[in-house]
Amino acid sequence: MIREMICVSCPIGCALRVELDDGGKVLSVSGNTCKRGEKYAIDECTNPVRMLTSTIRVNGGSLPVMPVKTSKPIPKGKMFDCMKAINNEVVDAPIKMGDVLISNVCDTGADIVATNEM
Amino acid sequence: MQKYDLVVIGGGPAGMAAALKAKECGVKKIIILERAATLGGILEQCIHAGFGLHYFGEELTGPEYAHRFIEQVEQTDIEVKVDTMVLEIRNGNIVVATNAVDGMLELHATAIILAMGCRERPRGALDIPGSRASGIMTAGTAQKYVNIDGYMPGKKIVILGSGDIGLIMARRMTLEGAKVEMVCELMPFSGGLQRNIVQCLEDMGIPLKLSCTVIQTHGIERLEGVTIANVDENRRPIPGTEQYVECDTLLLSVGLIPENELTRMAGIIIDPVTNGAVVDENRQTSRPGIFACGNVLQVHDLVDYVTAESQIAGEGAAAYIRNKPKGRNRYVSVKGRDGVRYVVPQNINENTDKDVKLYFRVADVFRNARIIVESDGKVLYNKKKPKLAPGEMEYVVIKADDIRALEKKELVVRLEVQQ
């Protein structure tokens, strides 16, 4: 199978062509102009991860919601599950930047942490 | 009247970085005037990650990036007045402001730094036919509703314009359960960062329709749908390509305009391309002692560059306060040509002792073009770039020695495109 993607490691945006076998293993990467393109292609085809940022409901704060992020990138396919977990939660003020509000969200190994204070 | 060495107008990333740098350079009495209730500016609602990769070498969210500067400001004796609106700069050195505590304020300043940021182009600037139904707003307004006020302004969304805020909101609203039908972009390319096109649109399965625009909105009380159409090379709708798209919300991400009302009132010369002040390499405007930095000077893609530019302005203001220079500066003028839309700074002191970074934007997408900086036929810089795009600000560094040695007091930044 061939997958085409645009590398986002830098602004050049190389058009990558990734050759995969039936098991999803990367056989070759072409179109990249540097090593980072190859790594990007392999990561995207084998284990794509993303930082997830959102907001969480707050009780007793100066604003109704508090911005949060995952403490590390999570599997791309788990983003909507994590959103559900965040939106089911209400936390109490005061909250400091970096406070863990949900630990090990959806068994990703990542925590949901506050990115502001309130 | 209170006296200050430096009055900084705007407490976003630009104002904070400029004030901190001026403090570091020895300026004593500094005040930051901020219109909103807190420092931080627009970063407070930019909850996504991707800030700080250049400046801090790590990926931060907007509030986290702002917080690092807010903490530093709090550790200094820089005064801060929030909820304070500046109304006028009088005589080039008196800042007139107002707030609910002090009433009217008149601050006498040795130097002033303009750091008011920018605003989104609103619907009124587009002339889209249709009634004033609710549900039509800028992407940044929607961003405030979702990220600060905590509610969703709609369920079925069309986004016009592929600027970064629009792309970010396409993902944000999808994550919160809305259906983003499409992003329409008038131009044949997106003005947003490539990373945002991949991670905000492709990840979420949202189509990006290039050379496409909204030609009509439908609905009287609430938006019910829009008519979109493809456009030709002159950006005119092509008859027969019209398509109705049902939606309750139309987000506009169609450009940012530096907020220069105060600048204009102060009689400062504005660059018609950047819509920001004409500045020298210290970010001093045409009025001595008034400096400008950040998005009020030129719209940036990355806050990291805003910080860098504002530190230049802070350092420049500190030198001005220290030396109180008299007389006119003699400048080398800097111009963009052949695909280079503008260059900042527009002027460089001919006796500069510092290397100067020339920031510029190109007018179109170019592959394997050469960036050339020359003066009167003499080439100072010549380098090939694999890709240049209007959405990515570029810079080149010109050595101070080279600038001082110029015979003709003019620099031109241009592109040479391979056929």
Coordinates of C-alpha atoms in Angstrom, one line a residue:
Chain A
M1 CA 0.0 0.0 0.0
I2 CA 1.2 3.5 -0.7
R3 CA 0.4 6.4 1.6
E4 CA 0.9 10.0 0.6
M5 CA 1.4 12.8 3.2
I6 CA 2.9 16.2 3.7
C7 CA 5.8 16.4 6.2
V8 CA 5.2 19.1 8.8
S9 CA 8.6 18.9 10.4
C10 CA 9.5 22.2 8.8
P11 CA 7.9 24.8 6.5
I12 CA 9.2 23.2 3.3
G13 CA 6.4 20.7 3.5
C14 CA 7.9 17.8 1.4
A15 CA 5.3 15.5 -0.3
L16 CA 6.2 12.1 1.2
R17 CA 5.4 8.8 -0.4
V18 CA 5.3 5.9 2.0
E19 CA 5.3 2.3 0.9
L20 CA 3.7 -0.1 3.5
D21 CA 3.3 -3.9 3.6
D22 CA 0.0 -5.6 4.4
G23 CA 0.9 -5.6 8.1
G24 CA 1.4 -1.8 8.1
K25 CA 5.2 -2.0 8.3
V26 CA 7.0 0.8 6.5
L27 CA 9.0 -0.5 3.5
S28 CA 10.3 2.8 2.1
V29 CA 9.9 6.5 2.3
S30 CA 10.5 8.8 -0.6
G31 CA 10.1 12.5 -1.4
N32 CA 11.7 13.7 1.8
T33 CA 14.7 16.1 1.6
C34 CA 16.1 15.3 5.1
K35 CA 16.1 12.6 7.8
R36 CA 13.3 14.2 9.8
G37 CA 11.0 13.5 6.9
E38 CA 11.7 9.8 7.1
K39 CA 11.1 9.8 10.9
Y40 CA 7.9 11.8 10.5
A41 CA 6.6 9.3 7.9
I42 CA 7.4 6.3 10.0
D43 CA 5.8 7.8 13.1
E44 CA 2.7 8.9 11.2
C45 CA 2.3 5.4 9.7
T46 CA 3.1 3.3 12.8
N47 CA 2.1 5.4 15.8
P48 CA 0.7 8.8 15.1
V49 CA 0.5 10.9 18.3
R50 CA -0.9 14.3 19.0
M51 CA -0.9 16.8 21.9
L52 CA -4.5 17.3 22.9
T53 CA -5.6 20.6 24.3
S54 CA -9.1 21.5 25.5
T55 CA -11.0 23.1 28.4
I56 CA -12.4 21.6 31.5
R57 CA -15.4 22.8 33.6
V58 CA -14.5 24.6 36.8
N59 CA -16.5 25.2 40.0
G60 CA -15.9 28.4 41.8
G61 CA -13.4 29.9 39.4
S62 CA -13.3 33.4 37.9
L63 CA -14.2 31.8 34.5
P64 CA -16.4 28.8 33.7
V65 CA -13.7 26.8 32.1
M66 CA -9.9 26.2 32.5
P67 CA -7.6 25.3 29.6
V68 CA -5.9 21.9 29.8
K69 CA -3.5 19.7 27.8
T70 CA -2.3 16.2 27.8
S71 CA 1.1 15.9 29.7
K72 CA 2.5 14.1 26.6
P73 CA 1.3 13.4 23.1
I74 CA -1.4 10.7 23.0
P75 CA -2.4 8.2 20.2
K76 CA -4.3 10.1 17.5
G77 CA -7.1 7.6 17.6
K78 CA -7.8 8.3 21.3
M79 CA -8.4 12.0 21.0
F80 CA -12.2 11.8 21.0
D81 CA -12.2 9.3 23.9
C82 CA -10.0 11.7 25.9
M83 CA -12.3 14.6 25.0
K84 CA -15.3 12.7 26.4
A85 CA -13.3 12.0 29.7
I86 CA -12.4 15.7 30.0
N87 CA -16.0 16.9 29.3
N88 CA -17.4 14.5 31.9
E89 CA -15.2 16.1 34.6
V90 CA -15.8 19.2 36.7
V91 CA -12.9 20.5 38.9
D92 CA -12.8 22.9 41.8
A93 CA -10.9 26.1 41.9
P94 CA -8.3 27.1 43.0
I95 CA -6.1 25.5 40.3
K96 CA -2.5 26.2 39.6
M97 CA -0.7 25.8 36.3
G98 CA 0.6 22.2 35.9
D99 CA -2.0 20.7 38.4
V100 CA -3.0 17.2 37.4
L101 CA -6.7 17.2 36.9
I102 CA -7.2 13.7 35.4
S103 CA -4.4 11.2 35.8
N104 CA -3.7 8.5 33.1
V105 CA -6.6 9.7 30.9
C106 CA -8.2 6.8 29.0
D107 CA -5.2 4.6 29.9
T108 CA -2.9 6.6 27.6
G109 CA -0.3 7.1 30.3
A110 CA -0.8 10.9 29.9
D111 CA -2.4 13.1 32.5
I112 CA -4.7 16.1 31.9
V113 CA -3.0 19.1 33.4
A114 CA -4.0 22.7 33.8
T115 CA -2.3 25.2 31.5
N116 CA -3.5 28.3 33.4
E117 CA -4.3 29.3 36.9
M118 CA -7.7 30.2 38.4
Chain B
M1 CA 0.9 64.6 35.5
Q2 CA 2.8 61.4 36.2
K3 CA 6.2 61.0 34.6
Y4 CA 7.5 57.7 33.2
D5 CA 10.7 56.8 31.3
L6 CA 8.7 54.3 29.3
V7 CA 5.0 53.8 28.7
V8 CA 4.1 50.5 26.9
I9 CA 0.7 50.4 25.3
G10 CA -0.6 46.8 25.3
G11 CA 0.2 43.9 27.8
G12 CA 0.3 41.0 25.4
P13 CA 3.4 39.1 24.4
A14 CA 4.8 42.1 22.6
G15 CA 4.3 44.6 25.4
M16 CA 5.6 42.3 28.1
A17 CA 8.7 41.3 26.2
A18 CA 9.5 44.9 25.3
A19 CA 9.0 46.2 28.8
L20 CA 11.1 43.4 30.3
K21 CA 13.9 44.0 27.8
A22 CA 13.9 47.7 28.5
K23 CA 14.0 46.9 32.3
E24 CA 17.0 44.6 31.7
C25 CA 18.7 47.4 29.8
G26 CA 18.4 49.7 32.8
V27 CA 15.2 51.7 32.2
K28 CA 13.9 52.7 35.6
K29 CA 10.2 53.8 35.6
I30 CA 8.2 51.6 33.2
I31 CA 4.4 51.2 33.0
I32 CA 2.3 48.8 30.9
L33 CA -1.2 49.8 30.0
E34 CA -3.6 46.9 29.1
R35 CA -7.1 47.2 27.9
A36 CA -8.2 43.7 29.1
A37 CA -8.6 42.5 32.7
T38 CA -5.3 40.5 32.7
L39 CA -1.9 40.6 31.0
G40 CA -1.3 38.0 28.3
G41 CA -3.3 39.4 25.3
I42 CA -4.8 37.0 22.8
L43 CA -2.6 34.1 24.1
E44 CA -5.1 33.6 26.9
Q45 CA -7.6 32.2 24.5
C46 CA -5.1 30.4 22.3
I47 CA -5.2 27.2 24.4
H48 CA -3.6 25.0 21.6
A49 CA 0.0 24.0 21.7
G50 CA 2.8 25.0 19.3
F51 CA 4.0 28.2 21.0
G52 CA 7.6 28.7 22.1
L53 CA 9.4 26.1 19.9
H54 CA 11.9 28.8 18.7
Y55 CA 12.2 30.9 21.9
F56 CA 12.0 28.4 24.7
G57 CA 12.9 25.2 22.6
E58 CA 9.7 23.5 23.9
E59 CA 6.1 23.3 22.9
L60 CA 3.8 25.4 25.1
T61 CA 0.2 26.4 25.0
G62 CA -0.7 30.1 24.6
P63 CA -1.6 30.7 28.3
E64 CA 1.7 28.9 29.3
Y65 CA 3.7 31.0 27.0
A66 CA 2.1 34.2 28.4
H67 CA 2.5 33.0 32.0
R68 CA 6.2 32.8 31.7
F69 CA 6.3 36.5 30.8
I70 CA 3.6 37.5 33.3
E71 CA 5.7 35.9 36.1
Q72 CA 8.8 37.8 35.0
V73 CA 6.9 41.1 34.9
E74 CA 5.6 40.5 38.4
Q75 CA 9.1 39.9 39.6
T76 CA 10.2 43.4 38.5
D77 CA 9.0 46.9 39.5
I78 CA 7.3 47.4 36.2
E79 CA 3.9 49.0 36.9
V80 CA 0.9 47.4 35.3
K81 CA -2.6 49.0 34.8
V82 CA -5.2 46.6 33.5
D83 CA -8.7 47.5 32.4
T84 CA -7.1 50.6 31.0
M85 CA -7.9 52.1 27.6
V86 CA -5.4 54.4 25.9
L87 CA -7.3 57.1 24.1
E88 CA -4.6 59.3 22.6
I89 CA -0.9 60.0 22.3
R90 CA -0.7 63.8 22.6
N91 CA 2.3 65.9 21.4
G92 CA 4.2 62.6 20.8
N93 CA 5.0 62.1 24.5
I94 CA 1.8 62.3 26.6
V95 CA -0.3 59.1 26.8
V96 CA -3.9 59.8 27.6
A97 CA -5.8 56.8 29.1
T98 CA -8.8 56.0 31.2
N99 CA -10.0 53.4 33.6
A100 CA -12.7 53.0 36.3
V101 CA -10.3 53.6 39.2
D102 CA -8.2 56.5 38.1
G103 CA -10.7 58.2 35.7
M104 CA -8.6 60.1 33.2
L105 CA -4.8 59.5 33.2
E106 CA -2.2 61.7 31.6
L107 CA 1.2 60.0 31.6
H108 CA 4.3 61.9 30.5
A109 CA 6.7 59.5 28.7
T110 CA 10.3 59.9 27.6
A111 CA 9.7 56.9 25.2
I112 CA 6.5 55.0 24.2
I113 CA 6.3 51.5 22.8
L114 CA 3.2 50.7 20.7
A115 CA 2.2 47.0 21.3
M116 CA -1.5 47.0 20.7
G117 CA -1.6 43.9 18.5
C118 CA -4.1 43.3 15.7
R119 CA -7.8 42.7 15.0
E120 CA -9.5 40.2 12.8
R121 CA -11.0 41.4 9.5
P122 CA -14.7 41.5 10.2
R123 CA -17.7 40.5 8.0
G124 CA -18.3 44.1 7.1
A125 CA -15.0 44.1 5.2
L126 CA -16.1 41.3 2.9
D127 CA -19.4 42.5 1.6
I128 CA -21.1 39.1 1.6
P129 CA -24.8 39.5 0.6
G130 CA -27.2 38.3 3.2
S131 CA -29.0 39.5 6.4
R132 CA -27.4 40.1 9.7
A133 CA -28.4 36.7 11.1
S134 CA -26.7 35.5 14.3
G135 CA -24.2 32.8 13.8
I136 CA -21.7 34.8 11.7
M137 CA -18.6 35.7 13.5
T138 CA -14.8 35.8 13.3
A139 CA -12.9 32.7 14.2
G140 CA -11.3 34.5 17.1
T141 CA -14.7 35.5 18.6
A142 CA -15.7 31.8 18.4
Q143 CA -12.4 30.9 20.1
K144 CA -13.2 33.3 23.0
Y145 CA -16.8 31.8 23.3
V146 CA -15.4 28.2 23.4
N147 CA -12.1 28.6 25.3
I148 CA -12.9 31.4 27.8
D149 CA -16.6 31.6 28.2
G150 CA -17.1 27.8 27.9
Y151 CA -19.9 27.4 25.4
M152 CA -20.3 26.4 21.8
P153 CA -21.6 29.0 19.4
G154 CA -22.9 26.5 16.9
K155 CA -23.3 22.9 15.7
K156 CA -22.9 22.9 11.9
I157 CA -20.0 25.1 10.8
V158 CA -18.6 26.5 7.6
I159 CA -15.3 28.4 7.9
L160 CA -14.4 31.0 5.3
G161 CA -10.7 31.7 5.1
S162 CA -7.9 29.3 5.9
G163 CA -5.9 31.6 8.2
D164 CA -4.4 29.8 11.3
I165 CA -7.1 30.9 13.7
G166 CA -9.8 29.4 11.3
L167 CA -7.8 26.1 11.1
I168 CA -7.3 25.9 14.8
M169 CA -11.0 26.5 15.4
A170 CA -12.0 23.9 12.8
R171 CA -10.2 21.3 15.0
R172 CA -11.4 22.8 18.3
M173 CA -15.1 22.8 17.4
T174 CA -14.8 19.3 15.9
L175 CA -13.3 18.0 19.1
E176 CA -16.2 19.6 21.0
G177 CA -18.7 17.8 18.9
A178 CA -19.6 20.2 16.1
K179 CA -19.6 19.2 12.5
V180 CA -17.3 21.4 10.5
E181 CA -18.5 21.0 6.9
M182 CA -15.6 22.7 5.1
V183 CA -13.0 25.4 5.0
C184 CA -13.3 27.7 2.0
E185 CA -10.3 29.6 0.8
L186 CA -10.5 32.3 -1.8
M187 CA -6.9 31.9 -2.9
P188 CA -5.4 28.9 -4.6
F189 CA -3.3 28.2 -1.5
S190 CA -3.8 28.4 2.2
G191 CA -2.4 31.3 4.2
G192 CA -2.1 29.0 7.3
L193 CA 0.8 27.0 8.5
Q194 CA 1.3 23.6 6.9
R195 CA 1.3 22.0 10.4
N196 CA -2.2 23.4 11.0
I197 CA -3.5 22.1 7.7
V198 CA -2.4 18.6 8.5
Q199 CA -3.2 18.5 12.2
C200 CA -6.4 20.6 12.2
L201 CA -8.0 19.7 8.9
E202 CA -6.6 16.3 7.6
D203 CA -6.7 14.8 11.1
M204 CA -10.3 15.8 11.5
G205 CA -11.4 14.9 8.0
I206 CA -12.4 18.4 7.1
P207 CA -12.2 19.3 3.4
L208 CA -10.2 22.4 2.4
K209 CA -11.8 24.0 -0.7
L210 CA -9.3 26.2 -2.4
S211 CA -10.3 29.0 -4.9
C212 CA -13.7 28.9 -3.3
T213 CA -15.7 31.5 -1.4
V214 CA -19.0 32.3 0.2
I215 CA -21.2 34.4 -2.0
Q216 CA -24.4 34.6 0.0
T217 CA -25.6 33.9 3.5
H218 CA -29.1 32.6 4.2
G219 CA -31.4 33.0 7.2
I220 CA -32.9 36.1 8.9
E221 CA -32.7 35.5 12.7
R222 CA -30.2 32.7 12.7
L223 CA -27.9 31.6 9.9
E224 CA -29.4 28.6 8.0
G225 CA -26.9 28.1 5.3
V226 CA -24.5 29.6 2.9
T227 CA -24.0 29.5 -0.9
I228 CA -20.4 28.9 -1.9
A229 CA -18.9 29.1 -5.4
N230 CA -15.6 28.5 -7.0
V231 CA -13.6 31.6 -8.1
D232 CA -11.5 32.2 -11.2
E233 CA -8.0 33.5 -11.3
N234 CA -9.3 37.0 -10.7
R235 CA -11.1 35.8 -7.6
R236 CA -14.5 36.3 -9.2
P237 CA -17.2 33.6 -8.6
I238 CA -17.7 31.3 -11.6
P239 CA -21.3 31.1 -12.6
G240 CA -22.7 27.6 -12.4
T241 CA -20.4 26.4 -9.6
E242 CA -22.8 27.7 -6.8
Q243 CA -23.6 25.1 -4.1
Y244 CA -25.8 25.5 -1.0
V245 CA -24.3 24.3 2.3
E246 CA -26.6 24.0 5.3
C247 CA -25.0 25.4 8.5
D248 CA -25.9 27.4 11.6
T249 CA -22.5 29.1 12.0
L250 CA -20.1 30.8 9.6
L251 CA -16.6 31.5 11.0
L252 CA -14.4 34.1 9.3
S253 CA -10.7 33.7 9.2
V254 CA -9.9 36.2 6.5
G255 CA -6.9 38.1 7.7
L256 CA -5.6 40.3 10.6
I257 CA -5.3 44.1 10.6
P258 CA -2.8 45.8 12.9
E259 CA -4.7 48.0 15.4
N260 CA -3.1 51.4 14.6
E261 CA -5.7 54.0 15.5
L262 CA -3.5 55.5 18.1
T263 CA -0.5 55.4 15.7
R264 CA -2.4 57.2 13.0
M265 CA -3.7 59.8 15.5
A266 CA -0.1 60.5 16.6
G267 CA 0.8 61.3 13.0
I268 CA 3.1 58.3 12.6
I269 CA 3.8 57.2 9.0
I270 CA 2.1 53.9 8.2
D271 CA 3.4 51.3 5.6
P272 CA 0.4 50.7 3.3
V273 CA 1.4 47.1 2.8
T274 CA 1.9 46.0 6.4
N275 CA -0.7 48.5 7.8
G276 CA 1.8 49.0 10.6
A277 CA 4.2 51.9 11.3
V278 CA 7.3 52.4 9.2
V279 CA 10.2 51.7 11.5
D280 CA 14.0 51.5 11.6
E281 CA 16.1 48.6 12.8
N282 CA 15.4 49.6 16.5
R283 CA 11.7 49.6 15.7
Q284 CA 11.5 53.3 16.1
T285 CA 8.7 54.9 14.2
S286 CA 8.7 58.2 12.2
R287 CA 8.2 60.0 15.6
P288 CA 11.4 60.0 17.6
G289 CA 10.9 58.1 20.9
I290 CA 7.9 56.1 19.8
F291 CA 8.6 52.5 19.0
A292 CA 6.3 49.7 17.7
C293 CA 6.5 45.9 17.9
G294 CA 4.5 42.7 17.5
N295 CA 1.3 42.4 15.5
V296 CA 0.6 46.1 15.6
L297 CA 3.8 46.5 13.5
Q298 CA 3.3 43.5 11.2
V299 CA 1.2 40.4 11.5
H300 CA 3.3 37.5 12.7
D301 CA 2.7 33.8 12.3
L302 CA 4.7 32.8 15.5
V303 CA 4.6 34.5 18.9
D304 CA 8.3 33.6 19.2
Y305 CA 9.1 36.2 16.5
V306 CA 6.8 38.7 18.3
T307 CA 9.0 38.2 21.4
A308 CA 12.2 38.7 19.4
E309 CA 10.9 41.8 17.7
S310 CA 9.7 43.3 20.9
Q311 CA 13.0 42.8 22.6
I312 CA 14.6 44.8 19.8
A313 CA 12.0 47.6 20.5
G314 CA 12.7 47.4 24.2
E315 CA 16.4 47.7 23.7
G316 CA 15.9 50.5 21.2
A317 CA 13.7 52.4 23.6
A318 CA 16.2 52.0 26.4
A319 CA 19.0 53.4 24.2
Y320 CA 16.8 56.3 23.3
I321 CA 16.0 57.1 26.9
R322 CA 19.7 56.8 27.8
N323 CA 21.1 58.9 25.0
K324 CA 18.2 61.3 24.2
P325 CA 19.4 61.6 20.6
K326 CA 19.0 65.0 18.8
G327 CA 18.8 65.6 15.1
R328 CA 17.6 63.5 12.2
N329 CA 18.6 60.0 11.7
R330 CA 20.2 59.2 8.3
Y331 CA 18.7 56.1 6.9
V332 CA 19.3 53.3 4.3
S333 CA 15.9 52.6 2.9
V334 CA 14.8 48.9 2.5
K335 CA 12.4 47.9 -0.2
G336 CA 10.8 44.6 -1.3
R337 CA 10.5 43.9 -5.1
D338 CA 9.8 41.0 -7.5
G339 CA 7.6 38.8 -5.3
V340 CA 8.6 40.3 -1.9
R341 CA 5.6 42.2 -0.6
Y342 CA 7.2 44.1 2.2
V343 CA 10.3 44.2 4.4
V344 CA 10.5 45.2 8.1
P345 CA 12.4 47.3 9.1
Q346 CA 11.8 49.8 6.2
N347 CA 14.8 51.9 7.3
I348 CA 18.2 51.2 8.8
N349 CA 20.4 53.8 10.4
E350 CA 23.3 54.1 8.0
N351 CA 25.9 53.9 10.8
T352 CA 24.3 50.9 12.5
D353 CA 26.7 48.9 14.7
K354 CA 24.5 45.8 14.8
D355 CA 23.7 43.1 12.2
V356 CA 20.1 43.6 11.0
K357 CA 17.5 40.9 10.4
L358 CA 15.2 41.8 7.6
Y359 CA 11.8 40.2 8.0
F360 CA 9.6 39.9 4.9
R361 CA 6.7 38.1 3.3
V362 CA 6.4 36.9 -0.3
A363 CA 3.3 37.4 -2.5
D364 CA 2.8 33.9 -3.8
V365 CA 4.0 30.3 -3.3
F366 CA 7.5 29.9 -4.8
R367 CA 9.6 26.8 -5.1
N368 CA 13.4 26.9 -5.5
A369 CA 13.5 30.7 -5.6
R370 CA 16.6 32.7 -4.8
I371 CA 16.4 35.4 -2.1
I372 CA 18.6 38.3 -3.2
V373 CA 19.5 41.4 -1.2
E374 CA 21.3 44.0 -3.2
S375 CA 22.2 47.6 -3.3
D376 CA 22.9 49.4 -6.6
G377 CA 23.7 46.1 -8.3
K378 CA 26.0 44.9 -5.5
V379 CA 24.7 41.6 -4.0
L380 CA 24.9 41.3 -0.2
Y381 CA 22.9 38.1 0.1
N382 CA 22.0 35.4 -2.3
K383 CA 20.5 32.1 -1.2
K384 CA 18.2 29.5 -2.7
K385 CA 15.1 28.4 -0.7
P386 CA 13.3 25.2 -1.5
K387 CA 9.9 26.8 -0.7
L388 CA 8.5 30.2 0.1
A389 CA 4.9 30.9 0.9
P390 CA 2.9 34.0 1.9
G391 CA 1.9 32.3 5.2
E392 CA 5.4 31.9 6.4
M393 CA 7.4 35.0 7.4
E394 CA 11.1 34.8 6.2
Y395 CA 14.2 36.7 7.3
V396 CA 17.7 37.3 6.2
V397 CA 20.6 38.8 8.2
I398 CA 22.6 41.6 6.8
K399 CA 25.9 42.5 8.4
A400 CA 26.4 45.9 10.0
D401 CA 29.7 46.3 8.1
D402 CA 28.0 45.7 4.8
I403 CA 25.3 48.3 5.7
R404 CA 27.8 50.9 6.7
A405 CA 29.8 50.4 3.5
L406 CA 26.8 51.0 1.2
E407 CA 27.3 53.8 -1.3
K408 CA 23.8 54.1 -2.4
K409 CA 21.5 54.3 0.7
E410 CA 19.1 51.7 -0.5
L411 CA 18.6 48.0 0.0
V412 CA 16.4 45.8 -2.1
V413 CA 15.1 42.4 -1.2
R414 CA 13.9 40.5 -4.2
L415 CA 13.2 37.0 -5.5
E416 CA 14.7 35.3 -8.5
V417 CA 12.4 32.6 -9.6
Q418 CA 13.6 29.7 -11.7
Q419 CA 11.5 29.2 -14.9

